[in-house]
Structures are given as C-alpha cells and as structure tokens.
Coordinates of C-alpha atoms in Angstrom, one line a residue:
Chain A
M910 CA 167.3 49.3 97.0
T911 CA 164.7 50.6 99.5
Y912 CA 161.3 49.8 100.6
A913 CA 159.0 52.6 101.8
V914 CA 155.3 52.8 102.2
A915 CA 152.8 55.4 103.5
F916 CA 149.1 55.4 104.3
R917 CA 146.5 58.2 104.1
L918 CA 143.7 57.4 106.5
E919 CA 140.7 59.3 107.7
S920 CA 142.4 59.5 111.1
G921 CA 145.9 60.5 109.9
L922 CA 149.0 59.4 108.1
V923 CA 151.5 56.6 108.7
F924 CA 154.9 56.4 107.1
A925 CA 157.6 53.7 107.1
A926 CA 160.9 53.3 105.4
D927 CA 163.8 50.8 105.7
T928 CA 167.3 52.1 106.2
R929 CA 169.5 49.9 104.0
T930 CA 171.5 51.3 101.1
N931 CA 173.7 49.3 98.9
A932 CA 176.1 49.8 96.0
G933 CA 176.5 46.1 95.1
V934 CA 175.9 43.3 97.7
D935 CA 179.3 43.9 99.3
N936 CA 178.8 47.6 100.0
I937 CA 175.9 48.1 102.2
A938 CA 175.2 50.8 104.7
Q939 CA 172.6 52.3 106.9
Y940 CA 170.9 55.7 106.1
K941 CA 167.7 57.3 107.3
K942 CA 165.4 57.6 104.3
L943 CA 162.6 59.3 106.2
Q944 CA 162.8 63.1 106.7
L945 CA 160.6 65.0 109.0
W946 CA 159.8 68.7 109.1
R947 CA 157.5 70.2 111.7
R948 CA 156.3 73.5 112.9
P949 CA 154.1 72.5 115.9
G950 CA 150.6 73.9 115.6
D951 CA 151.0 74.8 111.9
R952 CA 152.4 71.8 109.8
V953 CA 154.0 68.4 109.8
L954 CA 155.7 67.2 106.6
V955 CA 157.3 63.8 105.9
L956 CA 159.4 62.7 103.0
L957 CA 160.3 59.1 102.1
A958 CA 162.9 58.5 99.4
A959 CA 163.9 55.6 97.2
G960 CA 166.7 55.5 94.7
N961 CA 170.2 56.8 94.2
L962 CA 171.3 58.1 97.7
A963 CA 173.3 60.9 96.3
V964 CA 170.2 62.3 94.5
T965 CA 167.9 61.9 97.5
Q966 CA 170.4 63.6 99.8
A967 CA 170.8 66.4 97.3
V968 CA 167.1 66.9 97.2
V969 CA 166.9 67.1 101.0
S970 CA 169.9 69.4 101.2
L971 CA 168.3 71.7 98.7
L972 CA 165.0 71.8 100.6
N973 CA 166.8 72.6 103.8
E974 CA 169.0 75.2 102.1
H975 CA 165.9 77.0 100.9
L976 CA 164.5 76.9 104.4
A977 CA 167.7 78.5 105.7
E978 CA 167.5 81.2 103.0
E979 CA 164.0 81.9 104.0
E980 CA 165.1 82.4 107.6
A981 CA 167.8 84.8 106.2
G982 CA 164.9 86.8 104.7
E983 CA 165.1 85.7 101.1
D984 CA 161.8 85.4 99.3
A985 CA 161.2 81.9 97.9
A986 CA 158.6 79.2 98.2
T987 CA 159.7 76.7 100.8
L988 CA 158.3 73.8 102.8
Y989 CA 157.4 76.3 105.6
T990 CA 155.9 79.1 103.4
A991 CA 153.8 76.8 101.2
P992 CA 150.1 77.6 101.9
N993 CA 148.9 74.1 101.4
M994 CA 150.1 70.5 100.7
Y995 CA 149.7 70.9 97.0
R996 CA 152.2 73.8 97.0
A997 CA 154.5 72.0 99.4
A998 CA 154.6 69.0 97.0
R999 CA 155.5 71.4 94.2
V1000 CA 158.4 72.7 96.4
V1001 CA 159.7 69.1 96.6
G1002 CA 159.1 68.6 92.9
D1003 CA 161.1 71.8 92.2
A1004 CA 164.0 70.5 94.4
I1005 CA 164.0 67.3 92.4
R1006 CA 164.2 69.2 89.2
E1007 CA 167.0 71.4 90.6
A1008 CA 168.9 68.2 91.6
R1009 CA 168.5 66.9 88.1
R1010 CA 169.9 70.1 86.6
I1011 CA 173.0 69.7 88.8
D1012 CA 173.6 65.9 88.5
G1013 CA 171.2 64.6 85.9
A1014 CA 173.4 64.8 82.8
A1015 CA 176.3 63.0 84.5
L1016 CA 174.0 60.3 85.8
E1017 CA 172.2 59.8 82.5
A1018 CA 175.6 59.5 80.8
S1019 CA 176.4 56.5 83.0
K1020 CA 174.1 53.5 83.2
L1021 CA 172.7 54.8 86.6
G1022 CA 170.3 57.3 85.2
F1023 CA 168.3 59.8 87.3
N1024 CA 165.9 57.5 89.0
T1025 CA 164.6 58.6 92.4
N1026 CA 161.1 58.3 93.7
F1027 CA 159.5 60.0 96.7
I1028 CA 156.5 59.8 99.0
F1029 CA 155.6 63.1 100.5
G1030 CA 152.8 63.7 103.0
G1031 CA 151.6 65.7 105.9
Q1032 CA 149.1 68.3 107.1
I1033 CA 149.1 72.1 106.8
K1034 CA 146.7 74.0 109.0
G1035 CA 143.4 74.6 107.1
E1036 CA 143.5 71.3 105.2
R1037 CA 143.1 67.6 105.9
P1038 CA 146.2 65.4 105.8
R1039 CA 147.3 64.7 102.2
L1040 CA 149.7 62.2 100.7
F1041 CA 151.6 62.3 97.4
Q1042 CA 153.9 60.2 95.3
I1043 CA 156.5 62.4 93.5
Y1044 CA 158.2 61.1 90.4
P1045 CA 161.8 61.6 89.2
E1046 CA 160.4 64.2 86.8
G1047 CA 159.1 66.3 89.8
N1048 CA 155.4 65.8 89.0
F1049 CA 153.2 63.9 91.4
I1050 CA 150.0 62.0 92.1
E1051 CA 147.8 62.2 95.3
A1052 CA 146.4 59.3 97.3
T1053 CA 142.6 59.0 97.5
D1054 CA 140.2 56.8 99.4
D1055 CA 140.2 54.3 96.5
T1056 CA 143.9 53.6 96.9
P1057 CA 145.0 54.9 100.3
F1058 CA 148.6 54.0 100.1
F1059 CA 151.8 54.5 98.1
Q1060 CA 154.8 52.3 97.9
I1061 CA 158.3 53.1 96.5
G1062 CA 161.4 51.0 95.9
E1063 CA 161.2 47.2 96.2
H1064 CA 157.4 47.2 96.5
K1065 CA 156.2 44.0 94.9
Y1066 CA 156.8 41.5 97.7
G1067 CA 154.8 43.5 100.2
K1068 CA 152.0 44.5 97.9
P1069 CA 149.6 41.5 97.9
I1070 CA 148.9 41.9 101.7
L1071 CA 148.3 45.6 101.2
D1072 CA 146.0 45.0 98.2
R1073 CA 144.0 42.6 100.3
V1074 CA 143.7 44.4 103.6
A1075 CA 144.3 48.2 103.2
R1076 CA 141.3 50.4 103.7
S1077 CA 141.2 54.2 104.4
D1078 CA 139.1 53.8 107.5
M1079 CA 141.7 51.7 109.3
R1080 CA 142.9 52.8 112.7
L1081 CA 146.5 54.3 112.7
G1082 CA 147.8 51.4 114.8
E1083 CA 146.1 48.9 112.5
A1084 CA 147.7 50.5 109.5
A1085 CA 151.1 50.5 111.2
K1086 CA 150.7 46.7 111.8
L1087 CA 149.8 46.2 108.2
M1088 CA 152.8 48.1 107.0
L1089 CA 155.1 46.1 109.2
L1090 CA 153.7 42.9 107.8
S1091 CA 154.3 44.2 104.4
F1092 CA 157.9 44.9 105.4
D1093 CA 158.2 41.5 107.0
S1094 CA 157.4 39.8 103.6
T1095 CA 159.8 42.1 101.8
L1096 CA 162.7 41.6 104.3
R1097 CA 162.3 37.8 104.0
S1098 CA 162.4 37.8 100.2
N1099 CA 164.9 40.6 99.3
L1100 CA 168.3 41.2 100.7
S1101 CA 168.5 44.8 99.6
V1102 CA 165.9 45.9 102.1
G1103 CA 167.1 45.9 105.7
M1104 CA 166.2 46.7 109.3
P1105 CA 165.9 49.0 111.2
I1106 CA 162.6 50.5 109.9
D1107 CA 161.7 54.1 110.6
L1108 CA 158.1 54.5 111.5
V1109 CA 156.1 57.8 111.9
I1110 CA 152.4 57.9 112.9
Y1111 CA 150.8 61.3 112.4
E1112 CA 147.4 61.9 114.1
R1113 CA 145.1 64.1 112.1
D1114 CA 144.9 67.7 113.4
S1115 CA 147.6 67.2 115.9
F1116 CA 150.1 69.3 113.9
D1117 CA 152.9 67.6 115.7
V1118 CA 154.5 64.1 115.8
T1119 CA 154.5 62.3 119.0
R1120 CA 154.5 58.7 117.7
E1121 CA 157.8 58.0 116.1
K1122 CA 159.9 54.9 116.4
R1123 CA 163.0 53.2 114.9
I1124 CA 162.2 49.5 114.9
S1125 CA 165.3 47.3 115.0
A1126 CA 165.7 43.6 114.2
D1127 CA 165.4 42.7 117.9
D1128 CA 162.2 44.8 118.5
E1129 CA 159.9 42.6 120.6
Y1130 CA 156.7 43.7 118.8
F1131 CA 158.2 43.1 115.4
R1132 CA 159.5 39.7 116.2
Q1133 CA 156.2 38.7 117.7
L1134 CA 154.3 40.1 114.6
S1135 CA 156.6 38.2 112.3
S1136 CA 156.3 34.9 114.0
S1137 CA 152.6 35.1 114.6
W1138 CA 152.1 36.0 111.0
S1139 CA 154.2 33.0 109.8
D1140 CA 152.2 30.7 112.1
A1141 CA 148.9 32.1 110.9
L1142 CA 149.8 31.8 107.3
R1143 CA 150.9 28.2 107.7
Q1144 CA 147.8 27.4 109.6
A1145 CA 145.5 29.1 107.1
F1146 CA 147.4 27.2 104.3
S1147 CA 146.9 23.8 106.0
K1148 CA 143.1 24.4 106.3
I1149 CA 142.5 24.9 102.6
E1150 CA 141.6 21.8 100.6
E1151 CA 144.4 20.2 98.6
F1152 CA 144.4 20.4 94.8
D1153 CA 143.2 17.2 93.3
V1154 CA 142.9 17.0 89.4
Chain B
M225 CA 154.8 39.4 81.2
T226 CA 154.4 35.9 82.5
Y227 CA 154.4 34.1 85.8
A228 CA 155.5 30.5 85.9
V229 CA 156.7 28.3 88.8
A230 CA 157.7 24.7 89.3
F231 CA 158.4 22.5 92.3
R232 CA 160.8 19.6 92.7
L233 CA 159.5 17.4 95.4
E234 CA 160.5 14.0 96.7
S235 CA 157.2 12.6 95.3
G236 CA 157.5 14.3 91.9
L237 CA 157.3 17.6 90.0
V238 CA 154.6 20.3 89.7
F239 CA 154.5 22.9 87.0
A240 CA 152.3 25.9 86.5
A241 CA 152.3 28.8 84.0
D242 CA 149.8 31.6 83.2
T243 CA 148.8 32.2 79.6
R244 CA 148.7 35.9 79.1
T245 CA 151.1 37.7 76.7
N246 CA 151.1 41.4 76.1
A247 CA 152.8 43.9 73.9
G248 CA 151.5 47.0 75.7
V249 CA 148.4 47.0 77.8
D250 CA 146.1 47.3 74.8
N251 CA 147.5 44.3 73.0
I252 CA 147.0 41.2 75.1
A253 CA 146.5 37.6 73.9
Q254 CA 146.5 34.1 75.3
Y255 CA 149.3 31.6 74.6
K256 CA 150.3 28.3 76.2
K257 CA 153.6 28.8 77.9
L258 CA 153.9 25.2 79.1
Q259 CA 155.3 22.6 76.7
L260 CA 155.1 18.9 77.4
W261 CA 157.1 16.1 75.7
R262 CA 156.5 12.5 76.8
R263 CA 157.5 9.0 75.8
P264 CA 155.4 6.9 78.1
G265 CA 157.6 4.5 80.1
D266 CA 160.8 6.3 79.3
R267 CA 160.6 10.1 79.9
V268 CA 158.5 13.1 80.6
L269 CA 159.8 16.6 80.0
V270 CA 158.2 19.9 80.7
L271 CA 159.3 23.4 79.6
L272 CA 157.9 26.7 81.0
A273 CA 158.9 29.9 79.3
A274 CA 158.9 33.6 80.2
G275 CA 159.9 36.5 78.1
N276 CA 159.7 37.5 74.4
L277 CA 157.1 35.2 72.9
A278 CA 158.8 35.2 69.5
V279 CA 162.0 33.9 71.2
T280 CA 160.3 31.3 73.3
Q281 CA 158.3 30.0 70.3
A282 CA 161.5 29.8 68.2
V283 CA 163.2 27.7 71.0
V284 CA 160.2 25.3 71.0
S285 CA 160.2 25.1 67.2
L286 CA 163.9 24.4 67.1
L287 CA 163.5 21.6 69.8
N288 CA 160.6 20.1 67.8
E289 CA 162.5 20.4 64.5
H290 CA 165.4 18.5 66.0
L291 CA 163.0 15.8 67.1
A292 CA 161.6 15.5 63.6
E293 CA 165.2 15.3 62.2
E294 CA 165.9 12.5 64.6
E295 CA 162.9 10.6 63.4
A296 CA 164.2 11.2 59.8
G297 CA 167.3 9.4 60.9
E298 CA 169.7 12.4 61.4
D299 CA 172.2 12.1 64.2
A300 CA 171.8 14.9 66.8
A301 CA 171.3 15.2 70.5
T302 CA 167.6 15.8 71.1
L303 CA 165.1 15.8 73.9
Y304 CA 164.4 12.1 73.1
T305 CA 168.0 10.9 72.7
A306 CA 169.4 12.7 75.8
P307 CA 170.5 10.0 78.2
N308 CA 169.7 12.0 81.3
M309 CA 168.1 15.3 82.5
Y310 CA 171.4 17.2 82.6
R311 CA 171.9 16.4 78.9
A312 CA 168.3 17.2 78.1
A313 CA 168.8 20.6 79.8
R314 CA 171.8 21.2 77.6
V315 CA 169.7 20.4 74.5
V316 CA 167.3 23.2 75.6
G317 CA 170.3 25.5 76.3
D318 CA 171.6 24.8 72.8
A319 CA 168.3 25.6 71.3
I320 CA 168.3 29.0 73.2
R321 CA 171.8 29.7 71.8
E322 CA 170.6 28.8 68.3
A323 CA 167.6 31.1 68.6
R324 CA 170.0 33.9 69.7
R325 CA 172.2 33.3 66.7
I326 CA 169.1 33.8 64.5
D327 CA 167.4 36.7 66.2
G328 CA 169.7 38.0 69.0
A329 CA 171.5 40.7 67.0
A330 CA 168.3 42.3 65.8
L331 CA 166.7 42.2 69.2
E332 CA 169.8 43.6 71.0
A333 CA 169.8 46.4 68.4
S334 CA 166.3 47.4 69.6
K335 CA 165.5 48.2 73.2
L336 CA 163.9 44.7 73.6
G337 CA 167.1 42.7 74.0
F338 CA 167.3 38.9 74.1
N339 CA 165.7 38.2 77.4
T340 CA 164.0 34.9 77.9
N341 CA 164.0 32.5 80.9
F342 CA 163.0 28.9 81.1
I343 CA 162.1 26.3 83.7
F344 CA 162.8 22.8 82.5
G345 CA 162.1 19.6 84.4
G346 CA 161.1 16.0 84.1
Q347 CA 162.3 12.5 84.6
I348 CA 164.3 10.2 82.3
K349 CA 164.4 6.5 83.2
G350 CA 167.4 5.7 85.5
E351 CA 167.3 9.0 87.4
R352 CA 165.1 10.8 89.9
P353 CA 163.0 13.7 88.7
R354 CA 165.1 16.9 88.2
L355 CA 164.3 20.5 87.7
F356 CA 166.4 23.3 86.1
Q357 CA 166.2 27.0 85.5
I358 CA 167.7 27.9 82.1
Y359 CA 169.0 31.4 81.5
P360 CA 168.9 33.5 78.3
E361 CA 172.6 32.5 77.9
G362 CA 171.7 28.8 77.7
N363 CA 173.4 27.8 80.9
F364 CA 171.4 26.6 83.9
I365 CA 171.0 25.8 87.6
E366 CA 169.4 22.9 89.2
A367 CA 166.9 22.8 92.1
T368 CA 167.9 21.1 95.3
D369 CA 166.1 20.2 98.6
D370 CA 167.3 23.6 100.0
T371 CA 165.3 25.6 97.5
P372 CA 162.8 23.2 95.9
F373 CA 161.2 25.7 93.5
F374 CA 162.0 28.0 90.6
Q375 CA 160.0 31.0 89.5
I376 CA 160.3 33.0 86.2
G377 CA 158.7 36.1 85.0
E378 CA 156.7 38.3 87.4
H379 CA 157.9 36.4 90.4
K380 CA 158.0 38.9 93.3
Y381 CA 154.3 39.1 94.3
G382 CA 154.0 35.4 94.7
K383 CA 157.4 34.7 96.4
P384 CA 156.7 35.5 100.1
I385 CA 154.1 32.7 100.4
L386 CA 156.5 30.2 98.7
D387 CA 159.4 31.4 100.9
R388 CA 157.3 30.7 104.0
V389 CA 155.6 27.4 103.2
A390 CA 157.5 25.5 100.5
R391 CA 159.3 22.3 101.5
S392 CA 160.6 19.5 99.4
D393 CA 158.6 16.9 101.3
M394 CA 155.2 18.4 100.5
R395 CA 152.6 16.2 98.8
L396 CA 152.0 16.9 95.1
G397 CA 148.5 18.2 95.7
E398 CA 149.7 20.4 98.6
A399 CA 152.4 21.9 96.4
A400 CA 149.8 22.5 93.6
K401 CA 147.7 24.3 96.2
L402 CA 150.6 26.5 97.3
M403 CA 151.5 27.3 93.7
L404 CA 147.9 28.4 93.0
L405 CA 148.0 30.7 96.1
S406 CA 151.1 32.2 94.8
F407 CA 149.4 32.8 91.4
D408 CA 146.4 34.3 93.2
S409 CA 148.6 36.9 94.9
T410 CA 150.3 37.7 91.5
L411 CA 147.0 37.9 89.6
R412 CA 145.6 40.4 92.1
S413 CA 148.6 42.7 92.0
N414 CA 149.7 42.5 88.4
L415 CA 147.6 42.9 85.2
S416 CA 150.2 41.4 82.9
V417 CA 149.6 37.9 84.4
G418 CA 146.3 36.4 83.5
M419 CA 144.1 33.3 83.7
P420 CA 143.8 30.5 82.7
I421 CA 146.7 28.7 84.4
D422 CA 148.2 25.6 82.9
L423 CA 149.0 23.0 85.6
V424 CA 150.9 19.7 85.3
I425 CA 151.5 17.3 88.1
Y426 CA 154.1 14.6 87.5
E427 CA 154.2 11.6 89.8
R428 CA 157.7 10.3 90.4
D429 CA 158.5 7.1 88.4
S430 CA 155.2 7.2 86.5
F431 CA 156.9 8.2 83.3
D432 CA 153.7 9.6 82.0
V433 CA 151.4 12.6 82.8
T434 CA 147.9 11.8 83.9
R435 CA 147.2 14.9 86.1
E436 CA 147.0 17.9 83.8
K437 CA 144.6 20.8 83.9
R438 CA 143.9 24.2 82.5
I439 CA 142.4 26.3 85.3
S440 CA 140.1 29.0 84.1
A441 CA 138.9 32.1 86.0
D442 CA 135.6 30.4 86.8
D443 CA 137.2 27.2 88.1
E444 CA 135.4 26.2 91.2
Y445 CA 138.4 25.0 93.2
F446 CA 140.4 28.2 92.3
R447 CA 137.6 30.5 93.3
Q448 CA 137.1 28.7 96.5
L449 CA 140.9 28.8 97.2
S450 CA 141.1 32.5 96.5
S451 CA 138.2 33.5 98.7
S452 CA 139.2 31.1 101.6
W453 CA 142.7 32.5 101.5
S454 CA 141.5 36.1 101.5
D455 CA 139.3 35.4 104.5
A456 CA 142.0 33.5 106.3
L457 CA 144.5 36.4 105.8
R458 CA 142.1 39.0 107.0
Q459 CA 141.2 36.9 110.0
A460 CA 144.9 36.2 110.8
F461 CA 145.6 40.0 110.4
S462 CA 142.8 40.9 112.8
K463 CA 144.2 38.5 115.5
I464 CA 147.6 40.1 115.7
E465 CA 148.0 42.9 118.2
E466 CA 147.9 46.4 116.9
F467 CA 151.1 48.5 116.8
D468 CA 151.2 51.0 119.7
V469 CA 154.3 53.2 120.0

C-alpha cells in the first residue's frame, strides 16, 4: 500500500508520499513514488502514485518515453508541450490508458485488477498552480478552495486531522507540518505505509523546486513533531470532561 | 457501513455502536446494532454487529430462538446455559455458521458475499469480564491487556486516537470519552456512519447494566466533546513548529 497526499494552496503546492511497497507482509521494499519534472522558468510538474508498482512504473516510463520522442523531433502531446495543466493532466491520463492497453487484460484476469491512482499537480507559465486526482480510468478531478487536498492509497487514518485543519490559505510550511502529522497517524496505525517520506514544496510562480526533502525515520523535525503531537493529544484528551451517564 | 468499538478494562467493559445502515447513499435507515442479554446476578452479554444487516439480524434471531427453545425445555447450548464467556462466544460463532448455512450460498453467488463481523463481550459469574471479536467464519480472538479494544466496520478514521490513548487501566468514563472521540472523527470523515450512538458501560462484577445511553446528534455532552476536541487539536497544531526545509 501507499499513502500520498498533496495540497493546493494560494501560495503554492505541497506534495508528500511514503516509499514502502509490499507484495505481502514478508516482501517489502522501498521505491520512490513521487516523480518530478521541471523546466525552470516554464513549468514544474509532480506526480504521486498509489497502487500496483508495475503499473505506476509503466505510466512513468511511458511519460518519459514520450518526452524522449519529443526531443527526437516526433510530434506528440507530452508533459513539456502541454500548454496548460489541464492538457498535462490529459497527457498523464493517456499514459494510464496506454498502460492499461498493455497490461490491463492480464491484470483483470488475475485477482489484482488494474487499480492505480495518481495525484498530479504543478504550474505551467500563464496559469496558477493546479492539482488533480487522476483515476485508473485516466479521467480526473481538480482540487478547489473548498477541498484543497487530495489523498491516495491508505488515506483513512490520516484524514480526520486534514478534515479538521486544512484550509487553502495556509502557509506552505504549515501545510507541510499538517501533512506530516497526517503521515504520523497513518504510520502508527498501518504497517503497509513506511518511512522515508518524500516531500516537495512548490512556491507559486517560482517555476522551479528548491524545497525538496526525503524525511527518514530519524529525522529530527519529524521525531519532534511526532512526540509533541502525541503529548498534545493526550493532554487535550485529559482536559475534556469524562463521560458520565 | 457501521462503526462499533468495545473496550476491555480492568474495571469493566464499554461498548458503542452507531445506528446507520445503508444500501447505497440514497437508502439509509436507522437500526440498533447493539444487542444486550442479561440475567441480573448471573451474566451480562453484549453483541455488536457490522456488515450485512440481514445476516446480523439472522444471527440475533437464531440466538434468541435458541433461548426460547431452552425455556421450552430443549437441550442446547445457549447464551444463558454457557458456563463461561469462551463457551458463550462459541454459541455466537455457531449461530453465525448456522446463518451462513441458510443464506451463505445465495450471498456468495452475488457480489455481496457473507461478510459480517461481531464484537461480543460480557461477564459470567465465576470469571472476569471478557471481550471477543468474532469473524464471519465463526471463530474468534480475545482482547488482552496489550490491545484492550476491538473495532469493527469503518474502523480506520477512529483508530489513530485509540492507538495513542487507549490503556486497559483507564476508568470506564474515560474509556467512554475516548470511544466517543473516536466516533467523532469517524462521523466527520465518513457519511456511512451516523448518529445516534448506542453506548453501554458495564461495571465489573455488577452482573447488571445500569449505565446505558442512546447519544443523539443534539446530545449536550457529545456536542461539547466534539467542539472542545476540535479546538484542542487546532490549538495543539498551531503550537508545533512549522516545517522548514
């Protein structure tokens, strides 16, 4: 399983994904599930993936293959030729459909199915930053101010804190803190999500990524966050009146 | 869907279940998912159910039918003749297997499947209070001090707070408070779980239930709890240092 979450804020975008993959509990591995494409001054694009690793890697390989073809002069819509984020999201959707044409039938014939979800966001010159959740069918929805975040994978444990605190006018560092708390809850309750966490903060109109970090289990900030949060929750709990029928 | 949770504490047992059932989002109804059997001075038994309502009602009907047969003088193991909680849990397990013999094939032939989980707990004279989670197969596990609670149904949203705070030496009212917080998180994040909540507190060695309440959406304690908890979480959140790469 995977846990990945992204925010679309007035001041930019924040992305985070864990790195654990597993095929049964005795076969776990570490893979990067956050992909980053950038052309400084023009666009920054980030893709988070949850689901069958073979499928998500196929999608990324297809996207990169099309970029290479473009460089070789072939004429196709790619992540670098898309004129806006809506078109770029369609490029990702097309890659998912292409991956399904290749592997879908074999997967559907097994009990695995073709079941992969993506979060895709970024900024292309001329637009504000935009964020999408792309379904296994290749279609997608876009985040708005009403619901400024998307989650994929093992999303339930970490959702209550987001539902309570998330707002689209948060600062980037504040949103990153919130996402890490959401990860902390998930990591404690579900073994299939594991450290390190890949985190990317994109500042609006920067058209480059300068704030990017892989947060490992011994990261000082994360440990501090996790223990402060536990203490704060226990303290808050003890202050509330007991139930008395 | 359903959310139900129960605690096994040194001082007794606490049970809670929501009351919403749904067959699609446009067909919701209210049903009690908490069943209580008591013979004051001898035993108190509580059953919480999650899953297909037809199956859970069939199980309860079978259990009650066997009790009626017993009164009519027939010789069968029932909830009232079981000499201890282990045997009582087996009585429930047998009723689940009986329900499966009746309806299982038809359900498995559809996409529904036979998929119902139970929490069963109580105290029978001569033993301490005990708590079990009973699977659709009719077998079961028992709660211990290491993990003093069981959850069934839509359990993920409300698990992080339990994982952080639950201890088997909590007071009964403290555990009830914790369970209601866990419900609050679940209710906010998932539409298929709905008020009112049925709550039963069983005091060890009382062999009767005097603390029992149906908590509705306008319950003053619950509203207070919910808003205090939101405030406390936001406050705790704001106190933690922001992330700064």
